[in-house]
GROMACS .gro file of C-alpha atoms in nm:
model
  243
    1LYS     CA    1   9.862   7.590   9.500
    2LYS     CA    2  10.032   7.845   9.581
    3PRO     CA    3   9.966   8.201   9.361
    4LYS     CA    4  10.156   8.367   9.142
    5PRO     CA    5  10.317   8.681   9.276
    6LEU     CA    6  10.181   9.019   9.170
    7PHE     CA    7  10.479   9.222   9.085
    8ILE     CA    8  10.382   9.630   9.090
    9LEU     CA    9  10.647   9.878   8.950
   10GLY     CA   10  10.736  10.187   8.811
   11ASN     CA   11  10.971  10.475   8.906
   12PRO     CA   12  10.899  10.586   9.299
   13LYS     CA   13  10.597  10.846   9.296
   14SER     CA   14  10.440  10.725   9.002
   15GLY     CA   15  10.146  10.613   9.192
   16THR     CA   16  10.275  10.277   9.262
   17THR     CA   17  10.114  10.318   9.618
   18ILE     CA   18   9.797  10.393   9.631
   19ILE     CA   19   9.717  10.159   9.317
   20ALA     CA   20   9.896   9.821   9.529
   21ASN     CA   21   9.687   9.937   9.808
   22LEU     CA   22   9.374   9.956   9.613
   23LEU     CA   23   9.427   9.638   9.457
   24SER     CA   24   9.524   9.439   9.706
   25LYS     CA   25   9.184   9.615   9.929
   26ALA     CA   26   8.900   9.536   9.624
   27THR     CA   27   9.096   9.145   9.558
   28LYS     CA   28   9.171   9.068   9.929
   29GLN     CA   29   9.522   8.955   9.812
   30THR     CA   30   9.779   8.974  10.056
   31LEU     CA   31  10.020   9.280  10.003
   32THR     CA   32  10.376   9.393  10.049
   33SER     CA   33  10.375   9.752  10.033
   34ASP     CA   34  10.752   9.822   9.976
   35ILE     CA   35  11.043   9.618  10.092
   36LYS     CA   36  11.092   9.829  10.439
   37ASN     CA   37  11.393   9.680  10.613
   38VAL     CA   38  11.537   9.744  10.271
   39ILE     CA   39  11.466  10.058  10.207
   40LYS     CA   40  11.767  10.238  10.355
   41TYR     CA   41  12.075  10.065  10.179
   42ALA     CA   42  11.964   9.709   9.985
   43PRO     CA   43  11.943   9.937   9.639
   44LEU     CA   44  12.274  10.073   9.728
   45LYS     CA   45  12.467   9.668   9.765
   46LEU     CA   46  12.219   9.592   9.446
   47ASP     CA   47  12.310   9.876   9.196
   48PHE     CA   48  12.703   9.779   9.313
   49ASN     CA   49  12.679   9.418   9.275
   50LEU     CA   50  12.754   9.399   9.650
   51LEU     CA   51  12.487   9.146   9.729
   52SER     CA   52  12.322   8.904   9.452
   53PHE     CA   53  11.951   8.906   9.320
   54ASP     CA   54  11.914   8.525   9.465
   55GLU     CA   55  12.066   8.641   9.724
   56PHE     CA   56  11.861   8.950   9.794
   57ILE     CA   57  11.507   8.752   9.753
   58LYS     CA   58  11.658   8.489  10.012
   59GLN     CA   59  11.683   8.750  10.259
   60HIS     CA   60  11.319   8.866  10.190
   61LYS     CA   61  11.128   8.534  10.187
   62TYR     CA   62  10.875   8.688  10.415
   63GLU     CA   63  10.818   9.009  10.177
   64PHE     CA   64  10.881   8.793   9.845
   65SER     CA   65  10.593   8.526  10.018
   66LYS     CA   66  10.287   8.787   9.972
   67GLU     CA   67  10.067   8.803   9.682
   68ILE     CA   68  10.109   9.127   9.582
   69ILE     CA   69  10.458   9.308   9.584
   70LYS     CA   70  10.497   9.700   9.520
   71GLU     CA   71  10.888   9.760   9.559
   72PRO     CA   72  10.954  10.058   9.297
   73PHE     CA   73  11.325   9.978   9.333
   74LEU     CA   74  11.276   9.604   9.161
   75SER     CA   75  11.175   9.761   8.829
   76PHE     CA   76  11.539   9.797   8.724
   77TYR     CA   77  11.564   9.435   8.814
   78THR     CA   78  11.284   9.344   8.597
   79GLU     CA   79  11.460   9.102   8.430
   80GLU     CA   80  11.577   8.926   8.727
   81LEU     CA   81  11.246   8.881   8.831
   82ILE     CA   82  11.111   8.769   8.545
   83LYS     CA   83  11.391   8.463   8.589
   84SER     CA   84  11.323   8.427   8.950
   85PHE     CA   85  10.942   8.394   8.919
   86PRO     CA   86  10.853   8.278   8.555
   87ASN     CA   87  10.488   8.253   8.668
   88ALA     CA   88  10.445   8.568   8.822
   89LYS     CA   89  10.240   8.890   8.645
   90PHE     CA   90  10.333   9.234   8.634
   91ILE     CA   91  10.183   9.553   8.652
   92TRP     CA   92  10.438   9.909   8.509
   93ILE     CA   93  10.270  10.212   8.663
   94VAL     CA   94  10.377  10.549   8.430
   95ARG     CA   95  10.292  10.875   8.511
   96ASN     CA   96  10.397  11.187   8.295
   97PRO     CA   97  10.771  11.270   8.340
   98HIS     CA   98  10.747  11.628   8.489
   99GLN     CA   99  10.449  11.524   8.757
  100ASN     CA  100  10.679  11.225   8.820
  101ILE     CA  101  10.993  11.407   8.880
  102ARG     CA  102  10.812  11.720   9.073
  103SER     CA  103  10.672  11.437   9.300
  104ILE     CA  104  11.012  11.283   9.408
  105LEU     CA  105  11.142  11.650   9.470
  106ASN     CA  106  10.801  11.742   9.685
  107ARG     CA  107  10.835  11.398   9.851
  108LEU     CA  108  11.255  11.507   9.936
  109LYS     CA  109  11.169  11.889   9.986
  110ILE     CA  110  11.413  11.996   9.724
  111PRO     CA  111  11.337  12.267   9.491
  112GLY     CA  112  11.340  12.192   9.120
  113ASN     CA  113  11.480  12.469   8.963
  114LEU     CA  114  11.842  12.453   9.054
  115LYS     CA  115  12.174  12.396   8.856
  116GLU     CA  116  12.293  12.160   9.076
  117ILE     CA  117  12.233  12.022   9.441
  118ASN     CA  118  12.446  11.895   9.747
  119PHE     CA  119  12.318  11.593   9.877
  120ASN     CA  120  12.423  11.668  10.228
  121HIS     CA  121  12.212  11.970  10.238
  122PHE     CA  122  11.880  11.791  10.269
  123THR     CA  123  11.769  11.632  10.551
  124GLU     CA  124  11.532  11.369  10.394
  125LEU     CA  125  11.807  11.224  10.193
  126GLU     CA  126  12.058  11.141  10.477
  127LYS     CA  127  11.709  10.965  10.655
  128ASN     CA  128  11.706  10.787  10.366
  129PRO     CA  129  11.987  10.740  10.179
  130ALA     CA  130  11.894  10.525   9.889
  131TRP     CA  131  11.652  10.797   9.765
  132LYS     CA  132  12.024  10.952   9.628
  133LEU     CA  133  11.966  10.671   9.347
  134ASN     CA  134  11.723  10.878   9.239
  135LEU     CA  135  11.882  11.186   9.188
  136GLN     CA  136  12.186  11.006   8.995
  137SER     CA  137  12.223  10.795   8.727
  138LYS     CA  138  12.602  10.677   8.763
  139MET     CA  139  12.507  10.253   8.803
  140PHE     CA  140  12.322  10.311   8.441
  141GLY     CA  141  12.621  10.451   8.315
  142TYR     CA  142  12.461  10.773   8.219
  143ILE     CA  143  12.738  11.043   8.346
  144SER     CA  144  12.522  11.365   8.465
  145PHE     CA  145  12.595  11.622   8.645
  146ASN     CA  146  12.233  11.758   8.667
  147TYR     CA  147  12.023  11.588   8.900
  148ILE     CA  148  11.710  11.649   8.697
  149GLU     CA  149  11.899  11.548   8.357
  150ALA     CA  150  11.993  11.232   8.573
  151MET     CA  151  11.624  11.180   8.720
  152ALA     CA  152  11.519  11.252   8.353
  153PHE     CA  153  11.757  10.940   8.216
  154ARG     CA  154  11.610  10.736   8.508
  155TRP     CA  155  11.239  10.805   8.410
  156ASN     CA  156  11.340  10.681   8.045
  157HIS     CA  157  11.539  10.397   8.155
  158ALA     CA  158  11.262  10.250   8.314
  159ILE     CA  159  11.032  10.295   8.031
  160ASN     CA  160  11.265  10.132   7.806
  161ILE     CA  161  11.269   9.835   8.059
  162TYR     CA  162  10.921   9.850   8.043
  163GLN     CA  163  10.895   9.850   7.646
  164GLN     CA  164  11.171   9.527   7.641
  165HIS     CA  165  10.924   9.319   7.845
  166LYS     CA  166  10.632   9.455   7.736
  167ASP     CA  167  10.433   9.131   7.619
  168ARG     CA  168  10.452   9.043   7.988
  169ILE     CA  169  10.364   9.304   8.180
  170VAL     CA  170  10.009   9.525   8.193
  171LEU     CA  171  10.067   9.898   8.167
  172VAL     CA  172   9.894  10.187   8.392
  173LYS     CA  173   9.922  10.490   8.359
  174TYR     CA  174   9.820  10.707   8.661
  175GLU     CA  175   9.634  10.957   8.496
  176ASP     CA  176   9.401  10.724   8.346
  177PHE     CA  177   9.343  10.583   8.720
  178LYS     CA  178   9.292  10.963   8.880
  179LEU     CA  179   9.010  10.956   8.625
  180ASP     CA  180   8.787  10.708   8.811
  181LYS     CA  181   9.026  10.534   9.074
  182LYS     CA  182   8.680  10.274   9.151
  183LYS     CA  183   8.658  10.165   8.829
  184TYR     CA  184   8.971  10.150   8.705
  185ILE     CA  185   9.126   9.916   9.001
  186GLU     CA  186   8.798   9.681   8.935
  187ASP     CA  187   8.861   9.669   8.544
  188LEU     CA  188   9.219   9.639   8.595
  189ALA     CA  189   9.164   9.326   8.919
  190LEU     CA  190   8.987   9.138   8.652
  191GLU     CA  191   9.215   9.181   8.360
  192LEU     CA  192   9.492   9.029   8.580
  193GLY     CA  193   9.238   8.748   8.639
  194PHE     CA  194   9.133   8.859   9.046
  195SER     CA  195   8.770   8.865   9.144
  196ILE     CA  196   8.624   9.189   9.316
  197GLN     CA  197   8.596   9.109   9.738
  198THR     CA  198   8.536   9.412   9.830
  199ASP     CA  199   8.393   9.803   9.748
  200ILE     CA  200   8.668  10.027   9.759
  201SER     CA  201   8.453  10.330   9.755
  202ASN     CA  202   8.553  10.498  10.066
  203TYR     CA  203   8.950  10.392  10.064
  204VAL     CA  204   8.978  10.579   9.700
  205ASN     CA  205   9.143  10.916   9.834
  206ILE     CA  206   9.298  10.829  10.123
  207GLN     CA  207   9.631  10.945  10.150
  208TYR     CA  208   9.886  10.702  10.136
  209GLN     CA  209  10.245  10.877  10.093
  210PRO     CA  210  10.307  11.255  10.179
  211LYS     CA  211  10.095  11.503   9.963
  212GLY     CA  212  10.348  11.696   9.681
  213ASN     CA  213  10.164  11.997   9.512
  214ALA     CA  214  10.058  11.846   9.112
  215GLU     CA  215   9.827  12.153   9.084
  216ILE     CA  216  10.195  12.399   9.085
  217ASP     CA  217  10.303  12.568   8.746
  218LEU     CA  218  10.569  12.341   8.631
  219LYS     CA  219  10.765  12.594   8.427
  220LYS     CA  220  10.779  12.793   8.675
  221PHE     CA  221  10.865  12.483   8.970
  222PHE     CA  222  11.157  12.363   8.729
  223GLY     CA  223  11.235  12.692   8.571
  224ALA     CA  224  11.288  12.688   8.174
  225GLU     CA  225  11.615  12.503   8.121
  226ASN     CA  226  11.520  12.234   8.382
  227TYR     CA  227  11.217  12.188   8.244
  228SER     CA  228  11.317  12.170   7.867
  229ASN     CA  229  11.583  11.916   7.980
  230ILE     CA  230  11.307  11.686   8.093
  231GLU     CA  231  11.139  11.701   7.780
  232LYS     CA  232  11.395  11.699   7.582
  233LEU     CA  233  11.545  11.364   7.735
  234CYS     CA  234  11.196  11.194   7.736
  235LYS     CA  235  11.041  11.271   7.444
  236LYS     CA  236  11.082  10.961   7.238
  237ASN     CA  237  10.934  10.781   7.532
  238MET     CA  238  10.626  11.080   7.641
  239GLU     CA  239  10.558  11.040   7.236
  240LYS     CA  240  10.542  10.614   7.305
  241LEU     CA  241  10.269  10.689   7.598
  242GLY     CA  242  10.100  10.917   7.476
  243TYR     CA  243  10.203  11.241   7.673
   0.00000   0.00000   0.00000
């Protein structure tokens, strides 16, 4: 009997990679951690309707055959995922928006305190064009000329999608996971109906992604205006999530 897949969703850089890897290790479930060959262009094609979702799944049968599938950009296709995989389980990972946005910018080596940016000036964006989607929000019908506003809007948009489907989804706060990673993952695995197969003590502090600087003074990093724009745009959802 084919196991029901578990989808791990959430904004990029909110902890999806480490949580997916630890869950997979603890439960010995097979894992797709990012749909590697598509990360460059598929989000662009899907976002601009050049590819249907069913077509996309067909093209990536192998990745979708795993027991745990972690791919942040699929968060924006939750409805399609639920239709295509009616028996699937879902986890949604959230992180405080200031830290989440800071982490994406650290990854892309982009400062947080500018008014606007030119995408062509940043090598990370040249290497992975799909990252550009994280810095603008046209495809959600929200035009913003400021990259920080666009990122705050995307954070919000992701949380709104979670809220619409929360009866189907287990919410994971990255901040709670960090307090006691091993216990958190084991409890989560049991809640999802898995059994613990491996002791993950030696894996909890592995760095799966390039490390950002979470200790930085966020107000300095963003500057007063960008910091308060994030606060303003995300306020409602931050309160709902207890931030």
